[in-house]
């Protein structure tokens, strides 16, 4: 199927068809022939595999005379070849079982970057089941998420995730492994997960933290709408290289909404998010999402307009945030940019972020401007 069959304006953002494929556990079949067998065996005749890559160039306006490592190499301009290079395998394993595997092709990173295996069944018109999952940086929402608000790190409309998404600003894109109990239909989806902030090979500890997600996805007057709430709670062990380091709290809360439709013959998406990460208190386990003694919070609004439908978009995002520090806590940003599809599965994206607030008072070492040019492809 063509990319736009499942994606809205720019991949990896989903439309209603994309949500249906995902909520069905990746078991939906197209025109491929299948290999059928006893006891529920049902495999596509062709292995569904591909590569996702990102090549980025980033340049900030920080003072290049500041000695390293106090300044980032972005001050000088940095070509990131590759920011991301993944080998992906996914799709149908059986009638009610799917899989998604992302393997990192960059040296020094875990071979298994992200993995999930949905077991999904039709229960009275509701897709319901359990999804074991593990991720090196998508966060617990990787288990099951359908909105394009950055509720899960990898599902958003723009690269500047901290300016676009309040959830990503407070740092919910962590290591995570656990089990998601899920249910969904055309009007809603729900995810209750038990998890811990660990990844592949970090096997000490139990998934004792909690994650709750509820979203509504109605269609009103040809507009594809979404409204949701997320909650993180509980304590779990955090480990590195397989060695338990400490207990951490997972305390955060988020609200988000989206509207995807058409105005004057042009596709348009509008996205709203708000998130709060509780403060870390002395004498208690630190909060995974906020090490500061004050709460961290952010509110964002973003939009994407398809000025050349199917080819080019304009993007804008604005964030108002408090980073939780005692001083220099005002952390706002404005992002302006756009996308251009060279072909339907190869995208060129430009993001220019302008930062303001007390966090950028004086002359910050890394400046208050960041420009990102990205070549993003899936094949």
mmCIF file of N, CA and C in Angstrom, residues 67-166:
data_model
loop_
_atom_site.group_PDB
_atom_site.id
_atom_site.type_symbol
_atom_site.label_atom_id
_atom_site.label_comp_id
_atom_site.label_asym_id
_atom_site.label_seq_id
_atom_site.Cartn_x
_atom_site.Cartn_y
_atom_site.Cartn_z
ATOM 1 N N UNK A 67 35.429 27.057 24.968
ATOM 2 C CA UNK A 67 36.211 25.809 24.897
ATOM 3 C C UNK A 67 35.329 24.569 24.977
ATOM 4 N N UNK A 68 35.709 23.535 24.243
ATOM 5 C CA UNK A 68 35.068 22.244 24.383
ATOM 6 C C UNK A 68 35.464 21.644 25.723
ATOM 7 N N UNK A 69 34.619 20.848 26.439
ATOM 8 C CA UNK A 69 33.302 20.422 25.969
ATOM 9 C C UNK A 69 32.170 21.327 26.441
ATOM 10 N N UNK A 70 32.460 22.549 26.944
ATOM 11 C CA UNK A 70 31.401 23.429 27.420
ATOM 12 C C UNK A 70 30.444 23.810 26.302
ATOM 13 N N UNK A 71 30.947 23.874 25.073
ATOM 14 C CA UNK A 71 30.049 24.121 23.948
ATOM 15 C C UNK A 71 29.761 22.799 23.243
ATOM 16 N N UNK A 72 28.624 22.704 22.619
ATOM 17 C CA UNK A 72 28.326 21.507 21.851
ATOM 18 C C UNK A 72 28.899 21.662 20.455
ATOM 19 N N UNK A 73 29.088 20.535 19.791
ATOM 20 C CA UNK A 73 29.591 20.613 18.428
ATOM 21 C C UNK A 73 28.559 21.200 17.480
ATOM 22 N N UNK A 74 27.294 21.312 17.950
ATOM 23 C CA UNK A 74 26.289 21.988 17.134
ATOM 24 C C UNK A 74 26.641 23.455 16.915
ATOM 25 N N UNK A 75 27.419 24.049 17.836
ATOM 26 C CA UNK A 75 27.860 25.432 17.652
ATOM 27 C C UNK A 75 28.684 25.566 16.371
ATOM 28 N N UNK A 76 29.414 24.536 16.049
ATOM 29 C CA UNK A 76 30.256 24.549 14.856
ATOM 30 C C UNK A 76 29.509 24.048 13.619
ATOM 31 N N UNK A 77 28.332 23.467 13.854
ATOM 32 C CA UNK A 77 27.624 22.770 12.796
ATOM 33 C C UNK A 77 28.020 21.306 12.817
ATOM 34 N N UNK A 78 27.034 20.424 12.856
ATOM 35 C CA UNK A 78 27.319 18.993 13.005
ATOM 36 C C UNK A 78 26.524 18.181 11.991
ATOM 37 N N UNK A 79 27.240 17.410 11.177
ATOM 38 C CA UNK A 79 26.608 16.451 10.277
ATOM 39 C C UNK A 79 26.499 15.125 11.011
ATOM 40 N N UNK A 80 25.281 14.621 11.141
ATOM 41 C CA UNK A 80 25.024 13.384 11.877
ATOM 42 C C UNK A 80 24.666 12.284 10.876
ATOM 43 N N UNK A 81 25.681 11.521 10.533
ATOM 44 C CA UNK A 81 25.565 10.459 9.519
ATOM 45 C C UNK A 81 25.841 9.113 10.195
ATOM 46 N N UNK A 82 24.886 8.490 10.888
ATOM 47 C CA UNK A 82 23.445 8.700 10.811
ATOM 48 C C UNK A 82 22.935 9.118 12.193
ATOM 49 N N UNK A 83 21.856 9.891 12.220
ATOM 50 C CA UNK A 83 21.170 10.087 13.489
ATOM 51 C C UNK A 83 20.403 8.817 13.855
ATOM 52 N N UNK A 84 19.925 8.115 12.843
ATOM 53 C CA UNK A 84 19.195 6.877 13.067
ATOM 54 C C UNK A 84 19.330 5.994 11.833
ATOM 55 N N UNK A 85 19.564 4.694 12.057
ATOM 56 C CA UNK A 85 19.624 3.728 10.969
ATOM 57 C C UNK A 85 19.119 2.401 11.518
ATOM 58 N N UNK A 86 17.894 2.031 11.145
ATOM 59 C CA UNK A 86 17.235 0.872 11.714
ATOM 60 C C UNK A 86 16.835 -0.123 10.632
ATOM 61 N N UNK A 87 17.014 -1.397 10.924
ATOM 62 C CA UNK A 87 16.461 -2.475 10.109
ATOM 63 C C UNK A 87 15.178 -2.920 10.786
ATOM 64 N N UNK A 88 14.072 -2.938 10.027
ATOM 65 C CA UNK A 88 12.770 -3.216 10.615
ATOM 66 C C UNK A 88 12.136 -4.449 9.981
ATOM 67 N N UNK A 89 11.549 -5.283 10.826
ATOM 68 C CA UNK A 89 10.749 -6.422 10.384
ATOM 69 C C UNK A 89 9.430 -6.346 11.129
ATOM 70 N N UNK A 90 8.322 -6.525 10.403
ATOM 71 C CA UNK A 90 7.046 -6.424 11.095
ATOM 72 C C UNK A 90 5.927 -7.061 10.320
ATOM 73 N N UNK A 91 4.799 -7.193 11.009
ATOM 74 C CA UNK A 91 3.613 -7.697 10.355
ATOM 75 C C UNK A 91 3.018 -8.891 11.056
ATOM 76 N N UNK A 92 2.406 -9.735 10.264
ATOM 77 C CA UNK A 92 1.586 -10.839 10.756
ATOM 78 C C UNK A 92 2.438 -12.050 11.104
ATOM 79 N N UNK A 93 2.204 -12.605 12.292
ATOM 80 C CA UNK A 93 2.798 -13.877 12.697
ATOM 81 C C UNK A 93 1.740 -14.980 12.635
ATOM 82 N N UNK A 94 0.528 -14.623 13.038
ATOM 83 C CA UNK A 94 -0.614 -15.533 12.995
ATOM 84 C C UNK A 94 -1.883 -14.709 12.903
ATOM 85 N N UNK A 95 -3.014 -15.367 12.905
ATOM 86 C CA UNK A 95 -4.286 -14.666 12.755
ATOM 87 C C UNK A 95 -4.477 -13.603 13.820
ATOM 88 N N UNK A 96 -3.996 -13.848 15.024
ATOM 89 C CA UNK A 96 -4.179 -12.910 16.134
ATOM 90 C C UNK A 96 -2.872 -12.465 16.764
ATOM 91 N N UNK A 97 -1.764 -12.679 16.067
ATOM 92 C CA UNK A 97 -0.450 -12.339 16.608
ATOM 93 C C UNK A 97 0.348 -11.566 15.567
ATOM 94 N N UNK A 98 0.917 -10.433 15.983
ATOM 95 C CA UNK A 98 1.778 -9.656 15.105
ATOM 96 C C UNK A 98 3.114 -9.396 15.769
ATOM 97 N N UNK A 99 3.985 -8.687 15.067
ATOM 98 C CA UNK A 99 5.297 -8.385 15.633
ATOM 99 C C UNK A 99 5.850 -7.112 15.010
ATOM 100 N N UNK A 100 6.620 -6.384 15.772
ATOM 101 C CA UNK A 100 7.430 -5.286 15.250
ATOM 102 C C UNK A 100 8.809 -5.384 15.896
ATOM 103 N N UNK A 101 9.840 -5.448 15.060
ATOM 104 C CA UNK A 101 11.222 -5.520 15.524
ATOM 105 C C UNK A 101 12.031 -4.462 14.805
ATOM 106 N N UNK A 102 12.724 -3.627 15.580
ATOM 107 C CA UNK A 102 13.629 -2.631 15.023
ATOM 108 C C UNK A 102 15.027 -2.921 15.551
ATOM 109 N N UNK A 103 15.932 -3.200 14.632
ATOM 110 C CA UNK A 103 17.306 -3.539 14.980
ATOM 111 C C UNK A 103 18.220 -2.381 14.592
ATOM 112 N N UNK A 104 19.079 -1.954 15.516
ATOM 113 C CA UNK A 104 19.958 -0.810 15.284
ATOM 114 C C UNK A 104 21.181 -1.239 14.478
ATOM 115 N N UNK A 105 21.384 -0.576 13.347
ATOM 116 C CA UNK A 105 22.521 -0.903 12.483
ATOM 117 C C UNK A 105 23.761 -0.079 12.792
ATOM 118 N N UNK A 106 23.668 0.819 13.793
ATOM 119 C CA UNK A 106 24.812 1.645 14.163
ATOM 120 C C UNK A 106 25.636 0.938 15.232
ATOM 121 N N UNK A 107 26.930 0.929 15.102
ATOM 122 C CA UNK A 107 27.807 0.257 16.052
ATOM 123 C C UNK A 107 27.731 0.866 17.437
ATOM 124 N N UNK A 108 27.842 0.023 18.457
ATOM 125 C CA UNK A 108 27.845 0.495 19.834
ATOM 126 C C UNK A 108 26.479 0.583 20.464
ATOM 127 N N UNK A 109 25.414 0.393 19.700
ATOM 128 C CA UNK A 109 24.055 0.434 20.219
ATOM 129 C C UNK A 109 23.502 -0.980 20.344
ATOM 130 N N UNK A 110 22.430 -1.156 21.151
ATOM 131 C CA UNK A 110 21.837 -2.497 21.263
ATOM 132 C C UNK A 110 21.344 -3.002 19.913
ATOM 133 N N UNK A 111 21.535 -4.300 19.671
ATOM 134 C CA UNK A 111 21.059 -4.885 18.419
ATOM 135 C C UNK A 111 19.545 -4.759 18.333
ATOM 136 N N UNK A 112 18.843 -5.062 19.428
ATOM 137 C CA UNK A 112 17.396 -4.896 19.486
ATOM 138 C C UNK A 112 17.096 -3.501 20.038
ATOM 139 N N UNK A 113 16.641 -2.627 19.172
ATOM 140 C CA UNK A 113 16.304 -1.258 19.576
ATOM 141 C C UNK A 113 14.903 -1.205 20.167
ATOM 142 N N UNK A 114 13.930 -1.753 19.437
ATOM 143 C CA UNK A 114 12.537 -1.789 19.867
ATOM 144 C C UNK A 114 11.924 -3.121 19.448
ATOM 145 N N UNK A 115 11.074 -3.660 20.314
ATOM 146 C CA UNK A 115 10.403 -4.917 19.989
ATOM 147 C C UNK A 115 9.059 -4.960 20.700
ATOM 148 N N UNK A 116 8.043 -5.422 19.974
ATOM 149 C CA UNK A 116 6.748 -5.717 20.590
ATOM 150 C C UNK A 116 6.101 -6.865 19.840
ATOM 151 N N UNK A 117 5.272 -7.616 20.553
ATOM 152 C CA UNK A 117 4.585 -8.761 19.957
ATOM 153 C C UNK A 117 3.132 -8.749 20.410
ATOM 154 N N UNK A 118 2.263 -8.047 19.681
ATOM 155 C CA UNK A 118 0.855 -7.948 20.083
ATOM 156 C C UNK A 118 0.092 -9.268 19.910
ATOM 157 N N UNK A 119 -0.661 -9.646 20.939
ATOM 158 C CA UNK A 119 -1.632 -10.735 20.881
ATOM 159 C C UNK A 119 -3.008 -10.072 20.972
ATOM 160 N N UNK A 120 -3.686 -9.924 19.839
ATOM 161 C CA UNK A 120 -4.912 -9.138 19.764
ATOM 162 C C UNK A 120 -6.065 -9.995 19.269
ATOM 163 N N UNK A 121 -7.223 -9.888 19.943
ATOM 164 C CA UNK A 121 -8.400 -10.678 19.604
ATOM 165 C C UNK A 121 -9.614 -9.761 19.488
ATOM 166 N N UNK A 122 -10.529 -10.122 18.611
ATOM 167 C CA UNK A 122 -11.787 -9.396 18.453
ATOM 168 C C UNK A 122 -12.763 -9.870 19.522
ATOM 169 N N UNK A 123 -13.091 -8.962 20.456
ATOM 170 C CA UNK A 123 -14.007 -9.287 21.545
ATOM 171 C C UNK A 123 -15.225 -8.373 21.413
ATOM 172 N N UNK A 124 -16.234 -8.847 20.721
ATOM 173 C CA UNK A 124 -17.452 -8.063 20.557
ATOM 174 C C UNK A 124 -17.226 -6.741 19.850
ATOM 175 N N UNK A 125 -16.388 -6.730 18.818
ATOM 176 C CA UNK A 125 -16.120 -5.503 18.078
ATOM 177 C C UNK A 125 -15.016 -4.648 18.660
ATOM 178 N N UNK A 126 -14.367 -5.113 19.726
ATOM 179 C CA UNK A 126 -13.244 -4.407 20.351
ATOM 180 C C UNK A 126 -11.981 -5.234 20.157
ATOM 181 N N UNK A 127 -10.904 -4.602 19.695
ATOM 182 C CA UNK A 127 -9.601 -5.260 19.636
ATOM 183 C C UNK A 127 -8.989 -5.235 21.033
ATOM 184 N N UNK A 128 -8.804 -6.401 21.621
ATOM 185 C CA UNK A 128 -8.297 -6.470 22.993
ATOM 186 C C UNK A 128 -7.210 -7.522 23.086
ATOM 187 N N UNK A 129 -6.237 -7.262 23.968
ATOM 188 C CA UNK A 129 -5.182 -8.251 24.136
ATOM 189 C C UNK A 129 -4.046 -7.750 24.988
ATOM 190 N N UNK A 130 -2.912 -8.418 24.858
ATOM 191 C CA UNK A 130 -1.726 -8.098 25.644
ATOM 192 C C UNK A 130 -0.539 -7.944 24.701
ATOM 193 N N UNK A 131 0.350 -7.003 25.029
ATOM 194 C CA UNK A 131 1.513 -6.726 24.187
ATOM 195 C C UNK A 131 2.774 -6.693 25.049
ATOM 196 N N UNK A 132 3.598 -7.735 25.023
ATOM 197 C CA UNK A 132 4.923 -7.627 25.648
ATOM 198 C C UNK A 132 5.801 -6.732 24.774
ATOM 199 N N UNK A 133 6.593 -5.863 25.414
ATOM 200 C CA UNK A 133 7.382 -4.901 24.647
ATOM 201 C C UNK A 133 8.668 -4.540 25.374
ATOM 202 N N UNK A 134 9.639 -4.052 24.597
ATOM 203 C CA UNK A 134 10.877 -3.499 25.148
ATOM 204 C C UNK A 134 11.377 -2.438 24.177
ATOM 205 N N UNK A 135 11.914 -1.347 24.719
ATOM 206 C CA UNK A 135 12.413 -0.260 23.893
ATOM 207 C C UNK A 135 13.609 0.397 24.551
ATOM 208 N N UNK A 136 14.533 0.841 23.726
ATOM 209 C CA UNK A 136 15.740 1.498 24.221
ATOM 210 C C UNK A 136 15.562 3.003 24.410
ATOM 211 N N UNK A 137 14.395 3.569 24.011
ATOM 212 C CA UNK A 137 14.243 5.009 24.184
ATOM 213 C C UNK A 137 12.901 5.591 23.788
ATOM 214 N N UNK A 138 11.920 4.735 23.485
ATOM 215 C CA UNK A 138 10.600 5.237 23.090
ATOM 216 C C UNK A 138 9.699 5.517 24.289
ATOM 217 N N UNK A 139 10.017 4.959 25.458
ATOM 218 C CA UNK A 139 9.158 5.120 26.624
ATOM 219 C C UNK A 139 8.097 4.040 26.695
ATOM 220 N N UNK A 140 7.425 3.960 27.852
ATOM 221 C CA UNK A 140 6.429 2.916 28.079
ATOM 222 C C UNK A 140 5.267 3.028 27.100
ATOM 223 N N UNK A 141 4.983 4.216 26.574
ATOM 224 C CA UNK A 141 3.889 4.378 25.614
ATOM 225 C C UNK A 141 4.141 3.613 24.324
ATOM 226 N N UNK A 142 5.383 3.181 24.090
ATOM 227 C CA UNK A 142 5.694 2.380 22.901
ATOM 228 C C UNK A 142 4.838 1.121 22.837
ATOM 229 N N UNK A 143 4.446 0.583 23.998
ATOM 230 C CA UNK A 143 3.642 -0.627 24.014
ATOM 231 C C UNK A 143 2.400 -0.508 23.147
ATOM 232 N N UNK A 144 1.707 0.657 23.222
ATOM 233 C CA UNK A 144 0.507 0.860 22.402
ATOM 234 C C UNK A 144 0.116 2.330 22.456
ATOM 235 N N UNK A 145 0.158 2.990 21.316
ATOM 236 C CA UNK A 145 -0.201 4.410 21.229
ATOM 237 C C UNK A 145 -0.704 4.719 19.824
ATOM 238 N N UNK A 146 -1.759 5.555 19.717
ATOM 239 C CA UNK A 146 -2.375 5.830 18.431
ATOM 240 C C UNK A 146 -2.378 7.302 18.018
ATOM 241 N N UNK A 147 -2.117 8.246 18.926
ATOM 242 C CA UNK A 147 -2.146 9.658 18.557
ATOM 243 C C UNK A 147 -0.772 10.131 18.088
ATOM 244 N N UNK A 148 -0.770 11.272 17.377
ATOM 245 C CA UNK A 148 0.459 11.815 16.775
ATOM 246 C C UNK A 148 1.030 12.989 17.561
ATOM 247 N N UNK A 149 0.764 13.045 18.854
ATOM 248 C CA UNK A 149 1.111 14.203 19.679
ATOM 249 C C UNK A 149 2.480 14.108 20.343
ATOM 250 N N UNK A 150 3.230 13.042 20.090
ATOM 251 C CA UNK A 150 4.470 12.822 20.820
ATOM 252 C C UNK A 150 4.234 12.078 22.118
ATOM 253 N N UNK A 151 3.015 11.542 22.299
ATOM 254 C CA UNK A 151 2.734 10.722 23.483
ATOM 255 C C UNK A 151 3.695 9.543 23.542
ATOM 256 N N UNK A 152 4.098 9.039 22.377
ATOM 257 C CA UNK A 152 5.219 8.113 22.258
ATOM 258 C C UNK A 152 6.250 8.797 21.360
ATOM 259 N N UNK A 153 7.505 8.668 21.691
ATOM 260 C CA UNK A 153 8.558 9.458 21.063
ATOM 261 C C UNK A 153 8.579 9.351 19.539
ATOM 262 N N UNK A 154 8.365 8.160 19.003
ATOM 263 C CA UNK A 154 8.546 7.963 17.575
ATOM 264 C C UNK A 154 7.359 8.334 16.710
ATOM 265 N N UNK A 155 6.258 8.773 17.302
ATOM 266 C CA UNK A 155 5.042 9.034 16.528
ATOM 267 C C UNK A 155 4.668 10.510 16.656
ATOM 268 N N UNK A 156 5.241 11.322 15.760
ATOM 269 C CA UNK A 156 5.030 12.762 15.808
ATOM 270 C C UNK A 156 5.219 13.336 14.416
ATOM 271 N N UNK A 157 4.807 14.584 14.223
ATOM 272 C CA UNK A 157 4.834 15.163 12.880
ATOM 273 C C UNK A 157 6.121 15.895 12.575
ATOM 274 N N UNK A 158 6.939 16.202 13.575
ATOM 275 C CA UNK A 158 8.163 16.963 13.323
ATOM 276 C C UNK A 158 9.315 16.445 14.163
ATOM 277 N N UNK A 159 10.535 16.761 13.725
ATOM 278 C CA UNK A 159 11.735 16.281 14.398
ATOM 279 C C UNK A 159 11.978 17.003 15.715
ATOM 280 N N UNK A 160 11.609 18.264 15.815
ATOM 281 C CA UNK A 160 11.852 19.073 17.019
ATOM 282 C C UNK A 160 10.887 18.645 18.117
ATOM 283 N N UNK A 161 11.125 17.468 18.702
ATOM 284 C CA UNK A 161 10.146 16.874 19.604
ATOM 285 C C UNK A 161 9.958 17.664 20.898
ATOM 286 N N UNK A 162 11.014 18.317 21.397
ATOM 287 C CA UNK A 162 10.880 19.077 22.635
ATOM 288 C C UNK A 162 10.073 20.350 22.473
ATOM 289 N N UNK A 163 10.047 20.913 21.282
ATOM 290 C CA UNK A 163 9.228 22.094 21.006
ATOM 291 C C UNK A 163 7.801 21.710 20.653
ATOM 292 N N UNK A 164 7.619 20.536 20.067
ATOM 293 C CA UNK A 164 6.316 20.096 19.585
ATOM 294 C C UNK A 164 5.475 19.420 20.659
ATOM 295 N N UNK A 165 6.103 18.654 21.566
ATOM 296 C CA UNK A 165 5.381 17.767 22.473
ATOM 297 C C UNK A 165 5.781 17.997 23.927
ATOM 298 N N UNK A 166 4.790 18.278 24.785
ATOM 299 C CA UNK A 166 5.066 18.453 26.208
ATOM 300 C C UNK A 166 5.545 17.149 26.836
#
